[in-house]
Coordinates of C-alpha atoms and ligand atoms in Angstrom, one line a residue:
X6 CA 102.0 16.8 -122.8
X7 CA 99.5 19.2 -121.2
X8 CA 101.7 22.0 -119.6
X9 CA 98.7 23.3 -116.9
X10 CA 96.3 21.8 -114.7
X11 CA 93.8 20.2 -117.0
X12 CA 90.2 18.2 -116.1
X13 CA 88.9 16.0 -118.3
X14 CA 85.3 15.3 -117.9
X15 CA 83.9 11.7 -119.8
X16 CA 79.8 11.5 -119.3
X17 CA 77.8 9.0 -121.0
X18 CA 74.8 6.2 -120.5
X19 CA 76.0 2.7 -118.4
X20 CA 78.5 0.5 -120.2
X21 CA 79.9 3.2 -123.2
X22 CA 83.4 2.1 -121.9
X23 CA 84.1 5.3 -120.3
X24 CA 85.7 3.7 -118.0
X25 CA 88.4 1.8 -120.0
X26 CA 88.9 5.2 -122.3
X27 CA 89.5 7.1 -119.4
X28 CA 92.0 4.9 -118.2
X29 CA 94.1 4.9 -121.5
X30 CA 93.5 8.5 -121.9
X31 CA 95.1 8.5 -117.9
X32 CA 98.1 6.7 -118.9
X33 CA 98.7 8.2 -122.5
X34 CA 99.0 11.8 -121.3
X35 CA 100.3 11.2 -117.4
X36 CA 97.5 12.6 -115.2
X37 CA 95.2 10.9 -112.6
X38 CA 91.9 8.9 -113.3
X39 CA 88.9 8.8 -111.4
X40 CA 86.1 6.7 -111.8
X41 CA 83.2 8.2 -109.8
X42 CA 80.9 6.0 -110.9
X43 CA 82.9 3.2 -108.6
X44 CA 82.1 6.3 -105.4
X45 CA 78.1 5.4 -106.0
X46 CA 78.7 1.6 -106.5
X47 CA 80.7 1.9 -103.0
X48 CA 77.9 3.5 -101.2
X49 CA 75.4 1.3 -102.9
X50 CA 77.3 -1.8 -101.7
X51 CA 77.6 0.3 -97.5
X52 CA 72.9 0.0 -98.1
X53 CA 73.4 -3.6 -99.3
X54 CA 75.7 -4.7 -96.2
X55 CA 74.2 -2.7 -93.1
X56 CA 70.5 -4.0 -95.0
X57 CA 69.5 0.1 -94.9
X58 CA 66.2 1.5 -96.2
X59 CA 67.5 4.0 -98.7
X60 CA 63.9 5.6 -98.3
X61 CA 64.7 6.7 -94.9
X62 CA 66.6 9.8 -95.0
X63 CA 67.3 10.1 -91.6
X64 CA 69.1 6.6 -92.1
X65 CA 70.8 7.7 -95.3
X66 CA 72.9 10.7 -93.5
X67 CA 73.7 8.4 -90.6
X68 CA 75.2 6.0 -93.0
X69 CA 76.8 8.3 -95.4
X70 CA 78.7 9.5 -91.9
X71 CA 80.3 6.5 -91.9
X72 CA 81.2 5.9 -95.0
X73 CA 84.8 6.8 -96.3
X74 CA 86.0 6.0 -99.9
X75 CA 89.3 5.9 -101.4
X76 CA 91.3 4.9 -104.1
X77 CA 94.5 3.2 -104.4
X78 CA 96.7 1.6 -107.1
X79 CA 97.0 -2.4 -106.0
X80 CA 99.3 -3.7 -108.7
X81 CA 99.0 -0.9 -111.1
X82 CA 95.6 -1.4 -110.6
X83 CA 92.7 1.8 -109.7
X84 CA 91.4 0.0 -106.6
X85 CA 88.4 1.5 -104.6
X86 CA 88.5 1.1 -101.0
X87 CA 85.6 1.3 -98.5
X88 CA 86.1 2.3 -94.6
X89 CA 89.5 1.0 -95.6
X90 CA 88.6 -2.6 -97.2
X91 CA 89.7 -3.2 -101.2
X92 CA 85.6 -3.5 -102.6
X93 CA 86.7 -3.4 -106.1
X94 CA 85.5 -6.7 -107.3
X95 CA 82.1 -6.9 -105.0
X96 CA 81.3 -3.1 -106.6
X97 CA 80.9 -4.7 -109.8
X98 CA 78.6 -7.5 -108.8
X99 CA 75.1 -7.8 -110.4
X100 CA 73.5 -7.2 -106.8
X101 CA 75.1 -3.5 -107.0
X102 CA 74.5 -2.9 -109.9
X103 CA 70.5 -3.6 -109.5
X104 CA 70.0 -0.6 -106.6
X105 CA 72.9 1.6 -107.6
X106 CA 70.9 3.9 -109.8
X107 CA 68.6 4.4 -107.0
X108 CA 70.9 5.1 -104.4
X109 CA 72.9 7.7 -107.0
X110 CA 69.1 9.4 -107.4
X111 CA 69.1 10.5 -103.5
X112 CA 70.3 14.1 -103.2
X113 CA 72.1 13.2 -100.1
X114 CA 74.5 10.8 -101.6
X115 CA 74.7 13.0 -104.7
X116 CA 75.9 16.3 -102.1
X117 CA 78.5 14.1 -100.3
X118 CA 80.5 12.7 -103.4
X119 CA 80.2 15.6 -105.4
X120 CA 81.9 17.3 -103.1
X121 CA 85.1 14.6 -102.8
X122 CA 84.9 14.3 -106.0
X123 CA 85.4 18.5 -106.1
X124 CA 87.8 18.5 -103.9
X125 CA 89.6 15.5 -105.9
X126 CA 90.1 18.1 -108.5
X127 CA 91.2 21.2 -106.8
X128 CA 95.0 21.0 -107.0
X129 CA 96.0 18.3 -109.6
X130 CA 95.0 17.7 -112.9
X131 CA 92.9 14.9 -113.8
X132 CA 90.2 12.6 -115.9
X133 CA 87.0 11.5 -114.1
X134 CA 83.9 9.9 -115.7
X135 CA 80.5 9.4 -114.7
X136 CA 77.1 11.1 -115.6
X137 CA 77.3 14.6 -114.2
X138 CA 81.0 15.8 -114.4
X139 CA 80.8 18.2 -117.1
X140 CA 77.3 19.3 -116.4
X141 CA 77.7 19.4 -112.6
X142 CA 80.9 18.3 -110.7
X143 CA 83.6 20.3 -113.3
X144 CA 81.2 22.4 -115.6
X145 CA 84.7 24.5 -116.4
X146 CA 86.1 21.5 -117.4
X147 CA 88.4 22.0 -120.1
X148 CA 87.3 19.0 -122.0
X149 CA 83.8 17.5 -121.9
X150 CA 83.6 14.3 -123.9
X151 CA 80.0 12.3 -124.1
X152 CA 80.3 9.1 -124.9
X153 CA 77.5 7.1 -126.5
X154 CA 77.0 3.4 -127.9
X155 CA 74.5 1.0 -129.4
X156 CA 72.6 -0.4 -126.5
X157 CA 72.8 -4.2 -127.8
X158 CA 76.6 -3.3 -128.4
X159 CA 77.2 -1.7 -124.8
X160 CA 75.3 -4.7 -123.2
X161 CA 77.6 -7.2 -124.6
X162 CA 80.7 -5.6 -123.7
X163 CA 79.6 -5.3 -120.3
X164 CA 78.6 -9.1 -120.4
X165 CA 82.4 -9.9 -121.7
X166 CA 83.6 -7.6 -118.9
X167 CA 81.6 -8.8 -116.1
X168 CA 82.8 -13.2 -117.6
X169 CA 86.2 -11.7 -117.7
X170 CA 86.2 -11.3 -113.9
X171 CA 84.6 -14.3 -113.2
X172 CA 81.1 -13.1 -113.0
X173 CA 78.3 -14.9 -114.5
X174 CA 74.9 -13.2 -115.8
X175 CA 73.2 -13.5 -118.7
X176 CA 72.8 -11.1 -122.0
X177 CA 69.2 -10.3 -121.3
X178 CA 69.8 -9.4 -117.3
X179 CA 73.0 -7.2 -118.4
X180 CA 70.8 -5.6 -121.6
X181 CA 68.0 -4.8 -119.0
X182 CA 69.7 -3.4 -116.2
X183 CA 71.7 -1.0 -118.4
X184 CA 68.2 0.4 -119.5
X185 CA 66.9 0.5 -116.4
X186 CA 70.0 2.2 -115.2
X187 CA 69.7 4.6 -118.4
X188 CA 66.1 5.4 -117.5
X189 CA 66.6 6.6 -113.6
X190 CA 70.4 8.4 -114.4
X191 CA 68.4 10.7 -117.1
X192 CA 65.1 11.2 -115.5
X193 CA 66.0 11.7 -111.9
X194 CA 65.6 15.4 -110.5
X195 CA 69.4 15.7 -109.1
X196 CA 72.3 16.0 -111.8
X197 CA 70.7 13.8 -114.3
X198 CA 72.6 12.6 -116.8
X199 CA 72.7 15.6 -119.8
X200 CA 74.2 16.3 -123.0
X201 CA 75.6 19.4 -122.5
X202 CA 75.8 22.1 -125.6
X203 CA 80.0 22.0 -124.9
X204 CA 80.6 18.5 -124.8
X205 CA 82.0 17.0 -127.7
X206 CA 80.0 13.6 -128.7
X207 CA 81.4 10.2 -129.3
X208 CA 79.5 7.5 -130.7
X209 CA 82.0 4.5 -130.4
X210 CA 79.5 1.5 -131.6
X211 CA 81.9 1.0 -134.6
X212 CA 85.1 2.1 -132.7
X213 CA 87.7 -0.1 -131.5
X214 CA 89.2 1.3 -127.9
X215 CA 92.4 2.4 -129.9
X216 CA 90.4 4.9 -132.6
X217 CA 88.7 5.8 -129.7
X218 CA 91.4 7.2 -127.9
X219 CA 93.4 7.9 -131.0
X220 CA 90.8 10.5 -131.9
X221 CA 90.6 11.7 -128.2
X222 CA 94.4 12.9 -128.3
X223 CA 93.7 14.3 -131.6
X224 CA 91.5 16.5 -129.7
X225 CA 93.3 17.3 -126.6
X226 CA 96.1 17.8 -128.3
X227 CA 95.1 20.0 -131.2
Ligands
C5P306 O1 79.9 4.3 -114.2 P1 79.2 3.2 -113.5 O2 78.3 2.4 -114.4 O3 80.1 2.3 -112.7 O4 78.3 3.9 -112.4 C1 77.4 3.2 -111.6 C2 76.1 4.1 -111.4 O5 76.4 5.2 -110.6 C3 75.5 4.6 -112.6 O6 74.5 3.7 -113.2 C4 74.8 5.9 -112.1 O7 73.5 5.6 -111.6 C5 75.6 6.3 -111.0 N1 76.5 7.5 -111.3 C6 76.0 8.7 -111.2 N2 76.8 9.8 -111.3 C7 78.1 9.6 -111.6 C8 78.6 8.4 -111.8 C9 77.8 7.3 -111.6 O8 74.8 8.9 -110.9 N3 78.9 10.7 -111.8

């Protein structure tokens, strides 16, 4: 479908599904997917385990020398793997998700998977979300989507997502850490989250996942 090396960049606030779009969008036109949001969530999870203080820089680059992610496909599955060991269901737990926006906010972290995430897309075409790939990671990307919801709407997907995998939490804790996670990606000093003037917006509150990436191909491919 896309006859040169294309990057997709998908930005938007917590839980928009970015995620599952890019996915679809992955397998619909062929190319690798990316979900650097899963890179932050890995690191987070390195602080929870070795019990660091991320206020401690000197501790933070000794840890982040450590600290190797990659990804693999485990039963056609995007799996992320830390120093080697498949994380991808402990990355999602509530307990990550309560310090990762903080541990994203430290420039350190921020310079070391920016750069794998750069050098991710340097030969092969692909899709990655986040909060800063079209404004930071890929600003040439050749599409920038931002992806926006209703909060209420977002934090009951993420509830149904989070039961779907067996892991219990209620409405309110789900609703408050996505705003609280909101709050720190757009407000912190290094590659906040942005809107940026070329990124083309998607409000999916009233879309089901398949108009959703219906109206994405419309727009790659047009
Ligand atoms: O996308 P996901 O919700 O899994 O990302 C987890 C957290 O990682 C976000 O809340 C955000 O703080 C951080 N993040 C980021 N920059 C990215 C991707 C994620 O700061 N490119």
């Amino acid at each position: 479908m896309l006859n040169k090396k294309t990057i997709i960049a998908i930005d938007g606030y917590s839980s928009c599904g970015k995620s599952t779009l890019a996915k679809d969008l992955a397998k619909s036109i062929n190319i690798a997917y990316v979900d650097s949001g899963a890179m932050y969530r890995a690191v987070a999870l390195y602080f929870i385990d070795n019990s660091l203080k991320f206020t401690d820089s000197s501790e933070v680059n000794i840890a982040l020398a450590k600290i190797n992610i990659h990804f693999d496909i485990i039963d056609g599955v995007n799996t992320t793997f830390l120093n080697n060991n498949n994380v991808e269901k402990e990355i999602r737990s509530p307990k990550v998700a309560s310090i990762v926006s903080e541990v994203a906010a430290i420039p350190e972290v921020r310079t070391k998977l920016v750069a794998l995430q750069r050098e991710m897309g340097e030969t092969n075409s692909l899709i990655m979300d986040g909060r800063d790939i079209g404004s930071n990671v890929f600003p040439n990307a050749d599409f920038k989507f931002f992806i926006t919801a209703d909060p209420k709407v977002r934090a009951e997907r993420r509830l149904l997502e989070l039961r779907g995998k067996g892991i219990e939490s209620s409405f309110e804790d789900v609703f408050n850490n996505l705003k609280h996670r909101d709050h720190i990606d757009t407000t912190r000093k290094t590659n906040p989250l942005i809107q940026t003037k070329d990124a083309i917006v998607i409000d999916n509150t009233e879309l089901t996942k398949e108009a959703q990436l219906a109206l994405i191909l419309s727009i790659i491919n047009k």
